[in-house]
PDB file of C-alpha atoms and ligand atoms in Angstrom:
ATOM      1  CA  MET A 192      30.097 -35.103  -4.487  1.00 41.00           C
ATOM      2  CA  SER A 193      31.408 -32.551  -2.091  1.00 43.00           C
ATOM      3  CA  ARG A 194      29.994 -32.137   1.318  1.00 47.00           C
ATOM      4  CA  ILE A 195      29.172 -28.766   2.714  1.00 49.00           C
ATOM      5  CA  ARG A 196      30.908 -28.731   6.003  1.00 48.00           C
ATOM      6  CA  GLY A 197      30.018 -26.400   8.751  1.00 49.00           C
ATOM      7  CA  THR A 198      32.911 -24.606  10.319  1.00 52.00           C
ATOM      8  CA  ALA A 199      34.018 -26.335  13.454  1.00 58.00           C
ATOM      9  CA  THR A 200      32.519 -24.377  16.269  1.00 72.00           C
ATOM     10  CA  ALA A 201      34.213 -24.253  19.602  1.00 90.00           C
ATOM     11  CA  PRO A 202      31.956 -25.285  22.481  1.00 92.00           C
ATOM     12  CA  GLU A 203      32.215 -21.864  24.123  1.00 93.00           C
ATOM     13  CA  GLU A 204      30.997 -20.247  20.881  1.00 93.00           C
ATOM     14  CA  LEU A 205      28.052 -22.632  20.747  1.00 94.00           C
ATOM     15  CA  LEU A 206      27.146 -21.774  24.317  1.00 95.00           C
ATOM     16  CA  ARG A 207      27.515 -18.031  23.727  1.00 95.00           C
ATOM     17  CA  LYS A 208      25.191 -18.195  20.738  1.00 95.00           C
ATOM     18  CA  ALA A 209      22.602 -20.174  22.681  1.00 96.00           C
ATOM     19  CA  LEU A 210      22.782 -17.771  25.616  1.00 96.00           C
ATOM     20  CA  TRP A 211      22.498 -14.773  23.306  1.00 96.00           C
ATOM     21  CA  ALA A 212      19.422 -16.332  21.676  1.00 96.00           C
ATOM     22  CA  ALA A 213      17.953 -16.803  25.166  1.00 96.00           C
ATOM     23  CA  GLY A 214      18.415 -13.100  25.831  1.00 95.00           C
ATOM     24  CA  PHE A 215      21.617 -13.132  27.874  1.00 95.00           C
ATOM     25  CA  ARG A 216      24.378 -10.676  27.113  1.00 92.00           C
ATOM     26  CA  TYR A 217      27.986 -11.661  27.679  1.00 91.00           C
ATOM     27  CA  ASN A 218      31.299  -9.892  27.772  1.00 86.00           C
ATOM     28  CA  ARG A 219      33.612 -10.369  24.804  1.00 81.00           C
ATOM     29  CA  ASP A 220      36.632 -10.123  27.035  1.00 82.00           C
ATOM     30  CA  THR A 221      36.077 -12.782  29.651  1.00 85.00           C
ATOM     31  CA  ARG A 222      38.983 -12.023  31.956  1.00 92.00           C
ATOM     32  CA  ILE A 223      38.239 -11.550  35.626  1.00 94.00           C
ATOM     33  CA  GLY A 224      41.571 -10.561  37.071  1.00 91.00           C
ATOM     34  CA  ARG A 225      43.898 -13.311  35.895  1.00 91.00           C
ATOM     35  CA  ILE A 226      41.121 -15.865  35.530  1.00 95.00           C
ATOM     36  CA  ARG A 227      39.542 -16.453  32.166  1.00 94.00           C
ATOM     37  CA  PRO A 228      36.124 -18.137  32.285  1.00 95.00           C
ATOM     38  CA  ASP A 229      34.639 -19.267  28.961  1.00 94.00           C
ATOM     39  CA  VAL A 230      31.603 -17.033  29.263  1.00 95.00           C
ATOM     40  CA  VAL A 231      30.984 -14.087  31.601  1.00 95.00           C
ATOM     41  CA  LEU A 232      27.518 -12.632  32.178  1.00 95.00           C
ATOM     42  CA  PRO A 233      28.359  -9.322  33.852  1.00 93.00           C
ATOM     43  CA  LYS A 234      24.793  -8.297  34.593  1.00 92.00           C
ATOM     44  CA  HIS A 235      24.186 -11.442  36.622  1.00 92.00           C
ATOM     45  CA  HIS A 236      27.730 -11.682  37.945  1.00 92.00           C
ATOM     46  CA  ILE A 237      27.989 -15.203  36.602  1.00 93.00           C
ATOM     47  CA  ALA A 238      31.165 -16.848  35.334  1.00 95.00           C
ATOM     48  CA  ILE A 239      30.801 -20.006  33.257  1.00 95.00           C
ATOM     49  CA  PHE A 240      33.504 -22.585  32.647  1.00 94.00           C
ATOM     50  CA  LEU A 241      33.378 -25.422  30.174  1.00 93.00           C
ATOM     51  CA  ASP A 242      35.666 -28.124  31.467  1.00 90.00           C
ATOM     52  CA  GLY A 243      37.231 -30.294  28.788  1.00 89.00           C
ATOM     53  CA  CYS A 244      36.252 -33.928  29.315  1.00 87.00           C
ATOM     54  CA  PHE A 245      39.768 -35.247  29.025  1.00 82.00           C
ATOM     55  CA  TRP A 246      41.771 -32.499  30.684  1.00 84.00           C
ATOM     56  CA  HIS A 247      39.472 -32.094  33.628  1.00 86.00           C
ATOM     57  CA  GLY A 248      38.469 -35.712  34.203  1.00 83.00           C
ATOM     58  CA  CYS A 249      34.872 -35.998  33.055  1.00 86.00           C
ATOM     59  CA  PRO A 250      33.450 -39.163  34.663  1.00 82.00           C
ATOM     60  CA  GLU A 251      31.841 -40.180  31.360  1.00 85.00           C
ATOM     61  CA  HIS A 252      34.684 -39.529  28.948  1.00 83.00           C
ATOM     62  CA  TYR A 253      37.942 -39.488  30.795  1.00 75.00           C
ATOM     63  CA  VAL A 254      40.016 -42.452  29.759  1.00 73.00           C
ATOM     64  CA  ARG A 255      43.391 -42.785  31.267  1.00 71.00           C
ATOM     65  CA  PRO A 256      46.110 -42.977  28.629  1.00 72.00           C
ATOM     66  CA  ARG A 257      47.841 -46.350  28.391  1.00 71.00           C
ATOM     67  CA  SER A 258      51.296 -44.863  28.670  1.00 70.00           C
ATOM     68  CA  GLY A 259      52.714 -41.999  30.641  1.00 68.00           C
ATOM     69  CA  GLY A 260      50.055 -42.624  33.243  1.00 69.00           C
ATOM     70  CA  GLY A 261      51.885 -40.911  36.050  1.00 79.00           C
ATOM     71  CA  PHE A 262      52.336 -37.742  34.024  1.00 81.00           C
ATOM     72  CA  TRP A 263      48.692 -37.632  32.971  1.00 80.00           C
ATOM     73  CA  ALA A 264      47.443 -38.364  36.442  1.00 81.00           C
ATOM     74  CA  ARG A 265      49.511 -35.480  37.829  1.00 86.00           C
ATOM     75  CA  LYS A 266      48.356 -33.193  35.018  1.00 85.00           C
ATOM     76  CA  LEU A 267      44.743 -34.068  35.744  1.00 86.00           C
ATOM     77  CA  VAL A 268      45.184 -33.391  39.441  1.00 87.00           C
ATOM     78  CA  GLU A 269      46.825 -30.042  38.647  1.00 90.00           C
ATOM     79  CA  ASN A 270      43.948 -29.082  36.390  1.00 89.00           C
ATOM     80  CA  VAL A 271      41.293 -30.059  38.906  1.00 88.00           C
ATOM     81  CA  GLU A 272      43.174 -28.258  41.680  1.00 90.00           C
ATOM     82  CA  ARG A 273      43.252 -25.145  39.507  1.00 92.00           C
ATOM     83  CA  ASP A 274      39.514 -25.516  38.802  1.00 91.00           C
ATOM     84  CA  ILE A 275      38.837 -25.643  42.518  1.00 91.00           C
ATOM     85  CA  ALA A 276      41.129 -22.699  43.331  1.00 92.00           C
ATOM     86  CA  GLN A 277      39.677 -20.509  40.566  1.00 93.00           C
ATOM     87  CA  THR A 278      36.122 -21.323  41.590  1.00 92.00           C
ATOM     88  CA  ALA A 279      36.882 -20.487  45.220  1.00 92.00           C
ATOM     89  CA  ARG A 280      38.566 -17.207  44.293  1.00 94.00           C
ATOM     90  CA  LEU A 281      35.738 -16.053  42.038  1.00 94.00           C
ATOM     91  CA  GLU A 282      33.139 -16.999  44.629  1.00 90.00           C
ATOM     92  CA  ALA A 283      35.085 -15.058  47.239  1.00 92.00           C
ATOM     93  CA  GLU A 284      34.899 -12.045  44.915  1.00 93.00           C
ATOM     94  CA  GLY A 285      31.142 -12.367  44.657  1.00 91.00           C
ATOM     95  CA  TRP A 286      30.869 -14.212  41.352  1.00 92.00           C
ATOM     96  CA  ARG A 287      28.593 -17.141  40.852  1.00 91.00           C
ATOM     97  CA  VAL A 288      30.499 -19.889  39.102  1.00 92.00           C
ATOM     98  CA  LEU A 289      28.877 -22.467  36.867  1.00 92.00           C
ATOM     99  CA  ARG A 290      30.927 -25.310  35.476  1.00 93.00           C
ATOM    100  CA  PHE A 291      29.780 -27.685  32.788  1.00 93.00           C
ATOM    101  CA  TRP A 292      31.483 -30.583  31.117  1.00 92.00           C
ATOM    102  CA  GLU A 293      32.315 -29.643  27.583  1.00 92.00           C
ATOM    103  CA  HIS A 294      30.288 -32.584  26.226  1.00 92.00           C
ATOM    104  CA  ALA A 295      27.112 -31.089  27.719  1.00 93.00           C
ATOM    105  CA  VAL A 296      27.264 -28.226  25.215  1.00 94.00           C
ATOM    106  CA  PHE A 297      27.009 -30.765  22.408  1.00 92.00           C
ATOM    107  CA  THR A 298      24.607 -33.238  24.007  1.00 92.00           C
ATOM    108  CA  GLU A 299      22.297 -31.063  26.116  1.00 93.00           C
ATOM    109  CA  LEU A 300      22.758 -27.430  25.181  1.00 94.00           C
ATOM    110  CA  ALA A 301      19.182 -26.510  26.088  1.00 94.00           C
ATOM    111  CA  GLY A 302      19.716 -28.025  29.534  1.00 93.00           C
ATOM    112  CA  VAL A 303      22.896 -25.994  30.011  1.00 94.00           C
ATOM    113  CA  VAL A 304      21.038 -22.809  29.101  1.00 94.00           C
ATOM    114  CA  ASP A 305      18.290 -23.809  31.576  1.00 92.00           C
ATOM    115  CA  VAL A 306      20.838 -24.161  34.382  1.00 92.00           C
ATOM    116  CA  VAL A 307      22.266 -20.725  33.562  1.00 93.00           C
ATOM    117  CA  SER A 308      18.740 -19.292  33.466  1.00 92.00           C
ATOM    118  CA  ALA A 309      17.922 -20.828  36.820  1.00 90.00           C
ATOM    119  CA  ALA A 310      21.136 -19.441  38.314  1.00 89.00           C
ATOM    120  CA  THR A 311      20.197 -15.903  37.309  1.00 88.00           C
ATOM    121  CA  SER A 312      17.080 -16.165  39.460  1.00 83.00           C
ATOM    122  CA  GLN A 313      18.751 -17.821  42.452  1.00 73.00           C
ATOM    123  CA  PRO A 314      20.020 -15.864  45.410  1.00 66.00           C
ATOM    124  CA  ALA A 315      23.730 -15.113  45.194  1.00 60.00           C
ATOM    125  CA  ASP A 316      24.569 -17.375  48.118  1.00 60.00           C
ATOM    126  CA  ALA A 317      22.909 -20.469  46.644  1.00 58.00           C
ATOM    127  CA  GLU A 318      25.053 -23.568  46.504  1.00 59.00           C
ATOM    128  CA  PRO A 319      26.982 -23.406  43.243  1.00 54.00           C
ATOM    129  CA  ASP A 320      26.789 -26.137  40.668  1.00 53.00           C
ATOM    130  CA  TRP A 321      30.143 -27.755  41.086  1.00 49.00           C
ATOM    131  CA  ARG A 322      30.807 -30.434  38.507  1.00 50.00           C
ATOM    132  CA  VAL A 323      34.117 -31.982  39.425  1.00 48.00           C
ATOM    133  CA  TRP A 324      32.795 -34.631  41.762  1.00 45.00           C
ATOM    134  CA  LYS A 325      35.349 -37.297  41.664  1.00 47.00           C
ATOM    135  CA  VAL A 326      38.533 -38.142  39.868  1.00 50.00           C
ATOM    136  CA  GLU A 327      40.231 -41.430  40.440  1.00 50.00           C
ATOM    137  CA  ALA A 328      43.189 -43.014  38.760  1.00 49.00           C
ATOM    138  CA  VAL A 329      42.644 -46.590  37.661  1.00 48.00           C
ATOM    139  CA  ASP A 330      45.311 -48.024  39.915  1.00 51.00           C
ATOM    140  CA  GLY A 331      44.410 -45.810  42.836  1.00 47.00           C
ATOM    141  CA  GLU A 332      47.720 -43.969  42.991  1.00 47.00           C
ATOM    142  CA  LEU A 333      46.005 -40.589  42.859  1.00 47.00           C
ATOM    143  CA  ALA A 334      42.485 -39.689  43.744  1.00 49.00           C
ATOM    144  CA  ILE A 335      40.421 -36.574  44.153  1.00 48.00           C
ATOM    145  CA  THR A 336      37.314 -37.365  46.068  1.00 45.00           C
ATOM    146  CA  ASN A 337      35.605 -34.135  46.862  1.00 40.00           C
ATOM    147  CA  GLY A 338      35.505 -31.161  44.560  1.00 41.00           C
ATOM    148  CA  ARG A 339      34.366 -28.800  47.301  1.00 39.00           C
ATOM    149  CA  SER A 340      37.287 -29.427  49.587  1.00 37.00           C
ATOM    150  CA  GLN A 341      40.978 -29.656  48.970  1.00 37.00           C
ATOM    151  CA  PRO A 342      41.937 -32.436  46.600  1.00 38.00           C
ATOM    152  CA  GLU A 343      43.029 -35.513  48.400  1.00 38.00           C
ATOM    153  CA  LEU A 344      46.116 -37.250  47.139  1.00 39.00           C
ATOM    154  CA  ARG A 345      46.522 -40.869  48.028  1.00 40.00           C
ATOM    155  CA  SER A 346      49.616 -42.906  47.648  1.00 35.00           C
TER     156      SER A 346
HETATM  157 ZN1   ZN B 156      32.441 -35.703  28.993  1.00 83.38          ZN
END
């Protein structure tokens, strides 16, 4: 018996559909300068990023690879540094930046939409929802301890 399989839907597509259903309108082309958020709500000046659990160090799903640890740790730090820099730049240009772990789109989509909804009614200078709290390598060779400030590298 054959199974009817749904087409694999990318998390950003799932989020766009849910936001559209909730009445939000997004831009098809999501570029803001050289930065490419996953969803842009131009009317509310909101840029949304879905951070991949592995590539961006989700505290629930990031598992350090058994080999090539140094490479992966550096890659992770680079990614998180880029997340921080992009967020800061967009905020400086007057965008509100929302970041969610990719898994949240699959496990709590309604909650993600609620956060976006809430952001549209918050003043523009409200504290943004910054999701990269802490990244730590297992052996402590690299650590990022505070997403709001510069990443801290320990040796
Ligand atoms: Zn995750």
